[in-house]
PDB file of C-alpha atoms in Angstrom:
ATOM      1  CA  MET A   1     -47.796 -34.172  11.846  1.00 46.00           C
ATOM      2  CA  LYS A   2     -50.637 -34.742   9.283  1.00 47.00           C
ATOM      3  CA  THR A   3     -52.631 -37.825   9.150  1.00 48.00           C
ATOM      4  CA  LYS A   4     -55.182 -39.352   6.735  1.00 51.00           C
ATOM      5  CA  ASP A   5     -57.730 -37.618   8.675  1.00 52.00           C
ATOM      6  CA  THR A   6     -56.105 -34.150   8.905  1.00 48.00           C
ATOM      7  CA  PRO A   7     -57.996 -31.615   6.672  1.00 49.00           C
ATOM      8  CA  VAL A   8     -55.708 -30.023   4.117  1.00 41.00           C
ATOM      9  CA  PRO A   9     -56.134 -26.147   4.801  1.00 46.00           C
ATOM     10  CA  LYS A  10     -58.236 -24.711   1.653  1.00 55.00           C
ATOM     11  CA  GLU A  11     -56.894 -21.587  -0.246  1.00 66.00           C
ATOM     12  CA  THR A  12     -58.637 -18.499   0.532  1.00 83.00           C
ATOM     13  CA  GLY A  13     -60.091 -16.418  -1.839  1.00 90.00           C
ATOM     14  CA  ALA A  14     -57.702 -13.597  -0.893  1.00 93.00           C
ATOM     15  CA  VAL A  15     -54.741 -15.547  -1.308  1.00 94.00           C
ATOM     16  CA  ARG A  16     -55.849 -16.798  -4.770  1.00 94.00           C
ATOM     17  CA  VAL A  17     -56.369 -13.291  -5.803  1.00 96.00           C
ATOM     18  CA  TYR A  18     -52.989 -12.157  -4.092  1.00 94.00           C
ATOM     19  CA  GLY A  19     -51.259 -14.659  -6.169  1.00 91.00           C
ATOM     20  CA  VAL A  20     -52.971 -14.366  -9.606  1.00 94.00           C
ATOM     21  CA  LEU A  21     -52.433 -10.773  -9.504  1.00 95.00           C
ATOM     22  CA  ARG A  22     -48.923 -10.831  -8.156  1.00 89.00           C
ATOM     23  CA  ASP A  23     -47.849 -12.958 -11.193  1.00 85.00           C
ATOM     24  CA  GLU A  24     -49.422 -10.630 -13.716  1.00 89.00           C
ATOM     25  CA  ILE A  25     -47.868  -7.634 -12.250  1.00 89.00           C
ATOM     26  CA  LEU A  26     -44.334  -9.186 -12.198  1.00 82.00           C
ATOM     27  CA  THR A  27     -44.911 -10.545 -15.767  1.00 80.00           C
ATOM     28  CA  MET A  28     -46.104  -7.219 -16.851  1.00 82.00           C
ATOM     29  CA  LYS A  29     -49.402  -8.557 -18.099  1.00 87.00           C
ATOM     30  CA  LEU A  30     -50.807  -5.792 -15.850  1.00 93.00           C
ATOM     31  CA  ALA A  31     -48.817  -2.967 -17.257  1.00 90.00           C
ATOM     32  CA  PRO A  32     -47.672  -0.104 -14.583  1.00 91.00           C
ATOM     33  CA  GLY A  33     -50.310   2.249 -13.899  1.00 92.00           C
ATOM     34  CA  SER A  34     -53.217   0.086 -14.777  1.00 93.00           C
ATOM     35  CA  ALA A  35     -56.205   0.516 -12.584  1.00 93.00           C
ATOM     36  CA  LEU A  36     -57.340  -2.275 -10.493  1.00 95.00           C
ATOM     37  CA  ASP A  37     -61.083  -1.827  -9.872  1.00 92.00           C
ATOM     38  CA  GLU A  38     -62.569  -3.845  -7.034  1.00 93.00           C
ATOM     39  CA  VAL A  39     -66.086  -4.350  -8.473  1.00 93.00           C
ATOM     40  CA  SER A  40     -64.187  -5.794 -11.612  1.00 94.00           C
ATOM     41  CA  LEU A  41     -61.835  -7.979  -9.808  1.00 95.00           C
ATOM     42  CA  ALA A  42     -65.103  -9.205  -7.598  1.00 95.00           C
ATOM     43  CA  GLU A  43     -66.830 -10.034 -10.989  1.00 95.00           C
ATOM     44  CA  ARG A  44     -63.780 -11.582 -12.279  1.00 95.00           C
ATOM     45  CA  PHE A  45     -62.823 -13.810  -9.447  1.00 95.00           C
ATOM     46  CA  THR A  46     -66.478 -14.305  -8.248  1.00 94.00           C
ATOM     47  CA  LEU A  47     -65.849 -13.269  -4.706  1.00 95.00           C
ATOM     48  CA  SER A  48     -67.053 -10.203  -2.568  1.00 94.00           C
ATOM     49  CA  ARG A  49     -65.057  -7.180  -2.590  1.00 93.00           C
ATOM     50  CA  SER A  50     -63.566  -8.005   1.076  1.00 94.00           C
ATOM     51  CA  PRO A  51     -60.928 -10.568  -0.113  1.00 95.00           C
ATOM     52  CA  ILE A  52     -60.284  -8.352  -2.980  1.00 96.00           C
ATOM     53  CA  ARG A  53     -59.400  -5.664  -0.596  1.00 94.00           C
ATOM     54  CA  GLU A  54     -57.304  -7.845   1.308  1.00 95.00           C
ATOM     55  CA  ALA A  55     -55.366  -8.825  -1.636  1.00 96.00           C
ATOM     56  CA  LEU A  56     -54.823  -5.497  -2.826  1.00 96.00           C
ATOM     57  CA  VAL A  57     -53.627  -4.379   0.747  1.00 94.00           C
ATOM     58  CA  ARG A  58     -51.082  -7.425   0.685  1.00 93.00           C
ATOM     59  CA  LEU A  59     -49.774  -6.161  -2.743  1.00 94.00           C
ATOM     60  CA  SER A  60     -49.556  -2.553  -1.601  1.00 92.00           C
ATOM     61  CA  ALA A  61     -47.536  -3.984   1.163  1.00 88.00           C
ATOM     62  CA  ASP A  62     -45.390  -5.636  -1.404  1.00 84.00           C
ATOM     63  CA  GLY A  63     -44.984  -2.419  -3.194  1.00 83.00           C
ATOM     64  CA  LEU A  64     -46.532  -3.691  -6.225  1.00 89.00           C
ATOM     65  CA  VAL A  65     -49.713  -1.606  -6.180  1.00 93.00           C
ATOM     66  CA  THR A  66     -50.311   2.084  -5.260  1.00 92.00           C
ATOM     67  CA  MET A  67     -53.364   2.975  -2.933  1.00 89.00           C
ATOM     68  CA  LEU A  68     -54.395   6.440  -4.355  1.00 85.00           C
ATOM     69  CA  PRO A  69     -56.088   9.066  -2.473  1.00 82.00           C
ATOM     70  CA  ASN A  70     -59.552   8.873  -3.999  1.00 78.00           C
ATOM     71  CA  ARG A  71     -59.724   4.968  -2.687  1.00 77.00           C
ATOM     72  CA  SER A  72     -58.771   3.741  -5.862  1.00 88.00           C
ATOM     73  CA  THR A  73     -55.709   1.399  -6.768  1.00 94.00           C
ATOM     74  CA  ALA A  74     -53.265   0.963  -9.663  1.00 95.00           C
ATOM     75  CA  VAL A  75     -50.275  -1.118 -10.290  1.00 94.00           C
ATOM     76  CA  ALA A  76     -47.408   0.588  -8.862  1.00 90.00           C
ATOM     77  CA  PRO A  77     -45.373   2.720 -11.718  1.00 88.00           C
ATOM     78  CA  MET A  78     -41.866   2.052 -12.982  1.00 83.00           C
ATOM     79  CA  ASN A  79     -40.031   5.245 -12.528  1.00 78.00           C
ATOM     80  CA  LEU A  80     -37.439   5.061 -15.057  1.00 75.00           C
ATOM     81  CA  SER A  81     -35.979   8.436 -13.881  1.00 81.00           C
ATOM     82  CA  GLN A  82     -34.995   7.104 -10.805  1.00 83.00           C
ATOM     83  CA  LEU A  83     -33.307   3.903 -12.427  1.00 83.00           C
ATOM     84  CA  PRO A  84     -29.646   4.945 -12.145  1.00 87.00           C
ATOM     85  CA  GLU A  85     -30.100   5.353  -8.449  1.00 91.00           C
ATOM     86  CA  PHE A  86     -31.842   1.939  -8.005  1.00 89.00           C
ATOM     87  CA  LEU A  87     -28.996   0.395 -10.011  1.00 90.00           C
ATOM     88  CA  ASP A  88     -26.387   2.265  -7.824  1.00 94.00           C
ATOM     89  CA  ALA A  89     -28.600   1.247  -4.489  1.00 95.00           C
ATOM     90  CA  LEU A  90     -28.584  -2.422  -5.653  1.00 94.00           C
ATOM     91  CA  ASP A  91     -24.738  -2.749  -6.676  1.00 95.00           C
ATOM     92  CA  LEU A  92     -23.738  -1.396  -3.135  1.00 97.00           C
ATOM     93  CA  ILE A  93     -26.165  -3.363  -0.890  1.00 97.00           C
ATOM     94  CA  GLN A  94     -25.765  -6.605  -2.900  1.00 97.00           C
ATOM     95  CA  ARG A  95     -21.757  -6.312  -2.465  1.00 97.00           C
ATOM     96  CA  VAL A  96     -22.504  -5.383   1.187  1.00 98.00           C
ATOM     97  CA  VAL A  97     -24.628  -8.247   2.031  1.00 98.00           C
ATOM     98  CA  THR A  98     -22.395 -10.998  -0.096  1.00 98.00           C
ATOM     99  CA  ARG A  99     -19.311  -9.895   1.751  1.00 98.00           C
ATOM    100  CA  LEU A 100     -20.944 -10.105   5.027  1.00 98.00           C
ATOM    101  CA  ALA A 101     -22.359 -13.701   4.252  1.00 98.00           C
ATOM    102  CA  ALA A 102     -18.912 -14.783   3.306  1.00 98.00           C
ATOM    103  CA  ARG A 103     -17.512 -13.666   6.578  1.00 98.00           C
ATOM    104  CA  HIS A 104     -20.516 -14.860   8.850  1.00 98.00           C
ATOM    105  CA  ARG A 105     -22.170 -17.568   7.116  1.00 98.00           C
ATOM    106  CA  THR A 106     -22.567 -20.954   8.966  1.00 98.00           C
ATOM    107  CA  THR A 107     -22.594 -24.482   7.686  1.00 98.00           C
ATOM    108  CA  GLU A 108     -26.425 -24.562   7.270  1.00 98.00           C
ATOM    109  CA  GLN A 109     -26.667 -21.398   5.612  1.00 98.00           C
ATOM    110  CA  MET A 110     -24.120 -22.529   3.136  1.00 98.00           C
ATOM    111  CA  SER A 111     -26.117 -25.414   2.664  1.00 98.00           C
ATOM    112  CA  ALA A 112     -29.155 -23.199   2.149  1.00 98.00           C
ATOM    113  CA  ILE A 113     -27.460 -21.048  -0.458  1.00 98.00           C
ATOM    114  CA  ARG A 114     -26.148 -23.896  -2.476  1.00 97.00           C
ATOM    115  CA  LYS A 115     -29.915 -25.421  -2.651  1.00 97.00           C
ATOM    116  CA  ALA A 116     -31.284 -21.958  -3.622  1.00 97.00           C
ATOM    117  CA  GLN A 117     -28.469 -21.847  -6.279  1.00 95.00           C
ATOM    118  CA  LEU A 118     -29.415 -25.281  -7.627  1.00 93.00           C
ATOM    119  CA  ALA A 119     -33.250 -24.192  -7.543  1.00 94.00           C
ATOM    120  CA  TYR A 120     -32.231 -21.402  -9.425  1.00 91.00           C
ATOM    121  CA  GLU A 121     -30.523 -23.151 -12.166  1.00 89.00           C
ATOM    122  CA  LYS A 122     -33.228 -25.757 -12.364  1.00 90.00           C
ATOM    123  CA  ALA A 123     -35.851 -22.808 -13.086  1.00 89.00           C
ATOM    124  CA  ILE A 124     -33.427 -21.178 -15.745  1.00 83.00           C
ATOM    125  CA  LYS A 125     -33.594 -24.348 -17.718  1.00 83.00           C
ATOM    126  CA  SER A 126     -37.134 -24.535 -17.652  1.00 83.00           C
ATOM    127  CA  CYS A 127     -37.473 -20.557 -18.542  1.00 77.00           C
ATOM    128  CA  VAL A 128     -34.655 -21.237 -21.595  1.00 73.00           C
ATOM    129  CA  LYS A 129     -37.103 -23.820 -22.904  1.00 77.00           C
ATOM    130  CA  THR A 130     -40.441 -22.195 -22.550  1.00 77.00           C
ATOM    131  CA  GLY A 131     -39.702 -18.335 -22.290  1.00 70.00           C
ATOM    132  CA  GLN A 132     -41.715 -18.212 -19.266  1.00 74.00           C
ATOM    133  CA  SER A 133     -39.630 -16.149 -16.645  1.00 73.00           C
ATOM    134  CA  GLN A 134     -41.676 -16.242 -13.328  1.00 78.00           C
ATOM    135  CA  ALA A 135     -40.155 -19.440 -11.652  1.00 84.00           C
ATOM    136  CA  MET A 136     -36.679 -17.763 -12.760  1.00 83.00           C
ATOM    137  CA  ILE A 137     -37.552 -14.650 -10.922  1.00 83.00           C
ATOM    138  CA  GLU A 138     -38.900 -16.345  -7.941  1.00 87.00           C
ATOM    139  CA  LYS A 139     -35.820 -18.471  -7.515  1.00 91.00           C
ATOM    140  CA  ASN A 140     -33.363 -15.527  -8.088  1.00 90.00           C
ATOM    141  CA  TYR A 141     -35.263 -13.809  -5.495  1.00 91.00           C
ATOM    142  CA  GLU A 142     -34.882 -16.757  -2.871  1.00 95.00           C
ATOM    143  CA  TYR A 143     -31.214 -17.322  -3.895  1.00 96.00           C
ATOM    144  CA  HIS A 144     -30.447 -13.658  -2.973  1.00 96.00           C
ATOM    145  CA  ILE A 145     -32.607 -13.526   0.031  1.00 97.00           C
ATOM    146  CA  THR A 146     -30.948 -16.419   1.525  1.00 98.00           C
ATOM    147  CA  ILE A 147     -27.476 -14.853   0.974  1.00 98.00           C
ATOM    148  CA  ALA A 148     -28.779 -11.589   2.677  1.00 98.00           C
ATOM    149  CA  THR A 149     -30.055 -13.877   5.627  1.00 97.00           C
ATOM    150  CA  ALA A 150     -26.476 -15.381   6.130  1.00 98.00           C
ATOM    151  CA  SER A 151     -25.149 -11.444   6.297  1.00 98.00           C
ATOM    152  CA  HIS A 152     -26.322 -11.568   9.786  1.00 98.00           C
ATOM    153  CA  ASN A 153     -27.571  -8.134   9.589  1.00 98.00           C
ATOM    154  CA  VAL A 154     -31.392  -7.511   9.462  1.00 97.00           C
ATOM    155  CA  TYR A 155     -31.145  -3.662   8.538  1.00 97.00           C
ATOM    156  CA  PHE A 156     -29.005  -4.594   5.439  1.00 97.00           C
ATOM    157  CA  ALA A 157     -31.119  -7.714   4.619  1.00 96.00           C
ATOM    158  CA  ASP A 158     -34.223  -5.857   4.732  1.00 94.00           C
ATOM    159  CA  LEU A 159     -32.947  -3.210   2.590  1.00 94.00           C
ATOM    160  CA  TYR A 160     -31.696  -5.752   0.048  1.00 95.00           C
ATOM    161  CA  ARG A 161     -35.472  -7.314   0.242  1.00 91.00           C
ATOM    162  CA  ARG A 162     -36.736  -3.983  -0.727  1.00 87.00           C
ATOM    163  CA  LEU A 163     -34.547  -3.380  -3.583  1.00 90.00           C
ATOM    164  CA  LEU A 164     -35.178  -7.201  -5.029  1.00 89.00           C
ATOM    165  CA  GLU A 165     -38.779  -6.687  -4.606  1.00 82.00           C
ATOM    166  CA  GLU A 166     -38.696  -3.565  -6.728  1.00 80.00           C
ATOM    167  CA  GLY A 167     -36.571  -4.932  -9.313  1.00 81.00           C
ATOM    168  CA  ARG A 168     -38.565  -8.229 -10.407  1.00 79.00           C
ATOM    169  CA  ARG A 169     -40.279  -6.521 -13.030  1.00 81.00           C
ATOM    170  CA  MET A 170     -37.022  -5.120 -14.476  1.00 79.00           C
ATOM    171  CA  LEU A 171     -35.815  -8.757 -14.093  1.00 75.00           C
ATOM    172  CA  HIS A 172     -38.620  -9.802 -16.210  1.00 74.00           C
ATOM    173  CA  LEU A 173     -38.034  -7.519 -19.086  1.00 72.00           C
ATOM    174  CA  HIS A 174     -34.169  -8.098 -18.790  1.00 67.00           C
ATOM    175  CA  PHE A 175     -34.784 -11.957 -19.256  1.00 68.00           C
ATOM    176  CA  LYS A 176     -37.078 -11.477 -22.217  1.00 63.00           C
ATOM    177  CA  PHE A 177     -34.227  -9.798 -24.106  1.00 61.00           C
ATOM    178  CA  GLN A 178     -31.951 -12.147 -23.120  1.00 60.00           C
ATOM    179  CA  THR A 179     -33.824 -14.943 -24.521  1.00 57.00           C
ATOM    180  CA  LEU A 180     -33.503 -13.079 -28.064  1.00 53.00           C
ATOM    181  CA  GLN A 181     -29.996 -14.209 -28.071  1.00 57.00           C
ATOM    182  CA  GLU A 182     -28.965 -17.479 -29.964  1.00 55.00           C
ATOM    183  CA  ASN A 183     -27.628 -20.219 -28.169  1.00 60.00           C
ATOM    184  CA  LEU A 184     -28.336 -19.225 -24.739  1.00 58.00           C
ATOM    185  CA  THR A 185     -27.623 -21.668 -22.117  1.00 62.00           C
ATOM    186  CA  ALA A 186     -28.906 -21.960 -18.392  1.00 61.00           C
ATOM    187  CA  GLU A 187     -25.184 -22.484 -17.259  1.00 66.00           C
ATOM    188  CA  GLU A 188     -24.233 -19.115 -18.792  1.00 67.00           C
ATOM    189  CA  ILE A 189     -27.014 -17.358 -17.082  1.00 68.00           C
ATOM    190  CA  ASN A 190     -26.032 -18.965 -13.758  1.00 71.00           C
ATOM    191  CA  ASP A 191     -22.257 -18.452 -13.791  1.00 84.00           C
ATOM    192  CA  ASP A 192     -22.565 -15.481 -11.603  1.00 89.00           C
ATOM    193  CA  HIS A 193     -24.488 -17.274  -9.048  1.00 94.00           C
ATOM    194  CA  THR A 194     -22.016 -20.184  -9.196  1.00 93.00           C
ATOM    195  CA  LEU A 195     -18.894 -17.612  -8.492  1.00 95.00           C
ATOM    196  CA  ILE A 196     -20.753 -15.828  -5.640  1.00 97.00           C
ATOM    197  CA  SER A 197     -21.586 -19.155  -3.818  1.00 97.00           C
ATOM    198  CA  ASP A 198     -17.896 -20.324  -4.345  1.00 97.00           C
ATOM    199  CA  ALA A 199     -16.589 -17.351  -2.890  1.00 98.00           C
ATOM    200  CA  ILE A 200     -18.946 -17.182   0.104  1.00 98.00           C
ATOM    201  CA  GLU A 201     -18.013 -21.088   0.749  1.00 98.00           C
ATOM    202  CA  ALA A 202     -14.386 -20.311   0.809  1.00 98.00           C
ATOM    203  CA  GLN A 203     -15.242 -17.240   2.894  1.00 98.00           C
ATOM    204  CA  ASP A 204     -13.103 -15.089   0.597  1.00 98.00           C
ATOM    205  CA  GLU A 205     -14.737 -11.722   1.434  1.00 98.00           C
ATOM    206  CA  GLU A 206     -12.948  -9.864  -1.176  1.00 98.00           C
ATOM    207  CA  LEU A 207     -13.734 -12.321  -3.905  1.00 98.00           C
ATOM    208  CA  ALA A 208     -17.433 -12.573  -2.580  1.00 98.00           C
ATOM    209  CA  GLU A 209     -17.855  -8.700  -3.010  1.00 98.00           C
ATOM    210  CA  LYS A 210     -16.063  -8.645  -6.206  1.00 97.00           C
ATOM    211  CA  TYR A 211     -18.401 -11.199  -7.955  1.00 96.00           C
ATOM    212  CA  ALA A 212     -21.528  -9.352  -6.562  1.00 96.00           C
ATOM    213  CA  HIS A 213     -20.233  -6.187  -8.040  1.00 95.00           C
ATOM    214  CA  MET A 214     -19.711  -7.872 -11.309  1.00 94.00           C
ATOM    215  CA  HIS A 215     -23.255  -9.473 -11.224  1.00 91.00           C
ATOM    216  CA  ALA A 216     -24.794  -6.041 -10.446  1.00 90.00           C
ATOM    217  CA  ALA A 217     -22.853  -4.449 -13.470  1.00 89.00           C
ATOM    218  CA  GLN A 218     -23.773  -7.413 -15.546  1.00 82.00           C
ATOM    219  CA  PHE A 219     -27.527  -6.737 -14.698  1.00 80.00           C
ATOM    220  CA  ARG A 220     -27.039  -2.986 -15.464  1.00 81.00           C
ATOM    221  CA  GLY A 221     -25.333  -3.363 -18.738  1.00 75.00           C
ATOM    222  CA  ARG A 222     -27.875  -5.972 -20.010  1.00 71.00           C
ATOM    223  CA  PHE A 223     -30.949  -3.889 -18.731  1.00 70.00           C
ATOM    224  CA  MET A 224     -29.691  -0.822 -20.495  1.00 72.00           C
ATOM    225  CA  GLN A 225     -29.029  -2.647 -23.776  1.00 69.00           C
ATOM    226  CA  PHE A 226     -32.751  -4.054 -23.575  1.00 67.00           C
ATOM    227  CA  LEU A 227     -33.733  -0.172 -23.303  1.00 68.00           C
ATOM    228  CA  ASN A 228     -31.520   0.858 -26.186  1.00 70.00           C
ATOM    229  CA  ARG A 229     -32.573  -2.256 -28.279  1.00 65.00           C
ATOM    230  CA  ASN A 230     -33.465  -1.722 -31.939  1.00 64.00           C
ATOM    231  CA  LEU A 231     -35.476  -4.763 -33.504  1.00 57.00           C
ATOM    232  CA  THR A 232     -36.268  -2.934 -36.579  1.00 64.00           C
ATOM    233  CA  SER A 233     -32.622  -1.590 -37.528  1.00 59.00           C
ATOM    234  CA  GLU A 234     -32.301  -4.076 -40.422  1.00 62.00           C
ATOM    235  CA  VAL A 235     -35.799  -3.821 -41.679  1.00 64.00           C
ATOM    236  CA  GLN A 236     -35.660  -2.506 -45.342  1.00 67.00           C
ATOM    237  CA  LEU A 237     -37.960   0.270 -46.432  1.00 68.00           C
ATOM    238  CA  SER A 238     -38.343   1.401 -49.943  1.00 64.00           C
ATOM    239  CA  TYR A 239     -40.102   4.643 -50.885  1.00 62.00           C
ATOM    240  CA  GLN A 240     -41.805   5.054 -54.175  1.00 64.00           C
ATOM    241  CA  THR A 241     -41.415   8.695 -55.592  1.00 61.00           C
ATOM    242  CA  SER A 242     -43.999  10.543 -57.241  1.00 59.00           C
ATOM    243  CA  SER A 243     -43.082  11.124 -61.055  1.00 53.00           C
TER     244      SER A 243
END
């Protein structure tokens, strides 16, 4: 228990660097493949190279940066050629953990799922207003991880966690595309989570799996719409012909 005399732990340099770089990678401010030079980062954060290296190692463990053979580091690439495989795996594992959560969740875990759902909805409302997706990405991740924990299978949960980590940058792009739609509401975005939570609470395994699959299919469809978008189709061009 903290008292007035209890010192508040200070944020270390490595933790600060990790947090800033992680946000910049997830929001694509640092593009996939961008070089991360320890010397430049040390100058930017006014730190020695040791905490910079510690932060990069942690980001590497998250799958957000790649340690190259020549000891250099880069933001992890997004391999679009493997996108169909990723989406297939996400769909399958999401269905599995959601179905198992409906079967095995405890009362306490159901309460945690509802709490995570409300936190996500609150973050969505803020994102719709500001266009800043980071809070939404984090709360979406926490919601699905809470469901994975309720599945009571650590192997499925760990695999699901890895897929969600890899999908965070795609979720950022997906949300940016969604915000181009007129009259977009937080309730509309959160509908899938509500249906999933209701099915888990009712312990309806079939319905929980169905809604988990629909949720994954919706993400797949909207992300493919993002890739196929054409923002210049209505631009009128006129050409002058030489006389």
